[in-house]
Amino acid sequence: MSTIQNEYTFTQDESATIKDNFSDHLDWEKSVFDNIKKSIIEHLRKEQYNRCCYCKKELGFDLKNVDIEHIIPKSSYPQFTFYGRNLALSCPGCNTIKGMKNVLNNNIVRYPQTGNKFKIIHPHYDRYSNHIRIEKDSVYIALTAKGSETITYCELFRLQNVEKRAKKFQAIQQSPIAALTEALRTCSQNERNDFLDEIRKILK
């Protein structure tokens, strides 16, 4: 089963707005589409269980914490900018890193009806777990070539370091000993010597 079972369906009014105001992929940024984008996000949050389609991390609720991802880049195929099956939600990190990379095996005229023509996992067509296994919340293991390409395209290996830094910071915040250890590790030699002198005085 794919990540997204039901693509976003545009209302008649939304379709009319798109028809009247869209001619190029750059038009995506027009404010006239803001309410349509909000509706897309609301729909896809439910479909995707509020998870990024590529890294599966939970999405935030500020608009800056979630992006509407064009699976086939809208700059390459502007005709699919408002095509429901080309839209998914991603975290800003995955969306930015994936960027305008070519995700297709071959050039197309019509939008593919299966995931076979895509180099990466397509959230409308592919079951994520068939292609990638996630261990310890941030270790991404490719099970197929498509999984490997998805990891590479979005640099999912970056998240292991992010997770380590987050846990380290959390430990420092929660533990005075950890904070002290980190301070000793990063301070100068003179500061370290002064600190040890103070410890010796206390222990006498």
mmCIF file of N, CA and C in Angstrom, residues 14 25 39 41 44 46 80 87 90 104 109 113 127 130 136 141 146 152 184:
data_model
loop_
_atom_site.group_PDB
_atom_site.id
_atom_site.type_symbol
_atom_site.label_atom_id
_atom_site.label_comp_id
_atom_site.label_asym_id
_atom_site.label_seq_id
_atom_site.Cartn_x
_atom_site.Cartn_y
_atom_site.Cartn_z
ATOM 1 N N GLU A 14 -11.563 25.986 -7.313
ATOM 2 C CA GLU A 14 -10.096 25.934 -7.310
ATOM 3 C C GLU A 14 -9.563 25.710 -8.719
ATOM 4 N N HIS A 25 5.377 27.592 -14.113
ATOM 5 C CA HIS A 25 5.628 27.066 -12.765
ATOM 6 C C HIS A 25 5.930 28.155 -11.739
ATOM 7 N N SER A 39 -5.428 24.033 1.752
ATOM 8 C CA SER A 39 -6.318 22.870 1.640
ATOM 9 C C SER A 39 -5.542 21.612 1.259
ATOM 10 N N ILE A 41 -2.380 21.018 1.971
ATOM 11 C CA ILE A 41 -1.618 20.620 3.159
ATOM 12 C C ILE A 41 -2.518 19.903 4.160
ATOM 13 N N LEU A 44 -3.291 16.366 2.820
ATOM 14 C CA LEU A 44 -2.151 15.445 2.773
ATOM 15 C C LEU A 44 -1.585 15.136 4.154
ATOM 16 N N LYS A 46 -3.329 14.355 6.681
ATOM 17 C CA LYS A 46 -4.102 13.182 7.105
ATOM 18 C C LYS A 46 -3.671 11.943 6.330
ATOM 19 N N PHE A 80 2.471 19.756 -14.591
ATOM 20 C CA PHE A 80 2.105 18.915 -13.450
ATOM 21 C C PHE A 80 2.171 19.676 -12.124
ATOM 22 N N LEU A 87 1.767 15.775 -6.087
ATOM 23 C CA LEU A 87 1.891 16.562 -4.861
ATOM 24 C C LEU A 87 1.954 15.667 -3.629
ATOM 25 N N SER A 90 6.479 17.225 2.322
ATOM 26 C CA SER A 90 7.822 16.848 2.772
ATOM 27 C C SER A 90 8.312 17.872 3.778
ATOM 28 N N LEU A 104 12.813 10.900 -13.042
ATOM 29 C CA LEU A 104 12.234 10.011 -14.048
ATOM 30 C C LEU A 104 13.293 9.169 -14.748
ATOM 31 N N VAL A 109 5.334 12.360 -21.569
ATOM 32 C CA VAL A 109 4.351 13.318 -22.089
ATOM 33 C C VAL A 109 3.171 13.384 -21.124
ATOM 34 N N GLN A 113 1.194 6.346 -14.586
ATOM 35 C CA GLN A 113 0.122 5.761 -13.788
ATOM 36 C C GLN A 113 0.631 4.730 -12.781
ATOM 37 N N ARG A 127 4.975 1.458 -1.828
ATOM 38 C CA ARG A 127 4.992 1.193 -0.388
ATOM 39 C C ARG A 127 6.406 1.473 0.124
ATOM 40 N N ASN A 130 8.791 -1.265 1.418
ATOM 41 C CA ASN A 130 9.350 -2.214 0.450
ATOM 42 C C ASN A 130 10.718 -1.770 -0.052
ATOM 43 N N LYS A 136 16.465 2.683 14.412
ATOM 44 C CA LYS A 136 16.849 3.663 15.432
ATOM 45 C C LYS A 136 16.420 5.078 15.048
ATOM 46 N N ILE A 141 18.139 2.292 5.625
ATOM 47 C CA ILE A 141 18.754 1.159 4.940
ATOM 48 C C ILE A 141 17.976 0.869 3.661
ATOM 49 N N LYS A 146 15.549 1.652 -5.889
ATOM 50 C CA LYS A 146 14.710 2.845 -5.716
ATOM 51 C C LYS A 146 14.879 3.428 -4.312
ATOM 52 N N THR A 152 19.801 8.757 -1.442
ATOM 53 C CA THR A 152 20.816 9.627 -2.042
ATOM 54 C C THR A 152 20.232 10.970 -2.449
ATOM 55 N N LEU A 184 33.996 20.992 29.886
ATOM 56 C CA LEU A 184 35.411 20.633 30.008
ATOM 57 C C LEU A 184 36.006 20.239 28.660
#
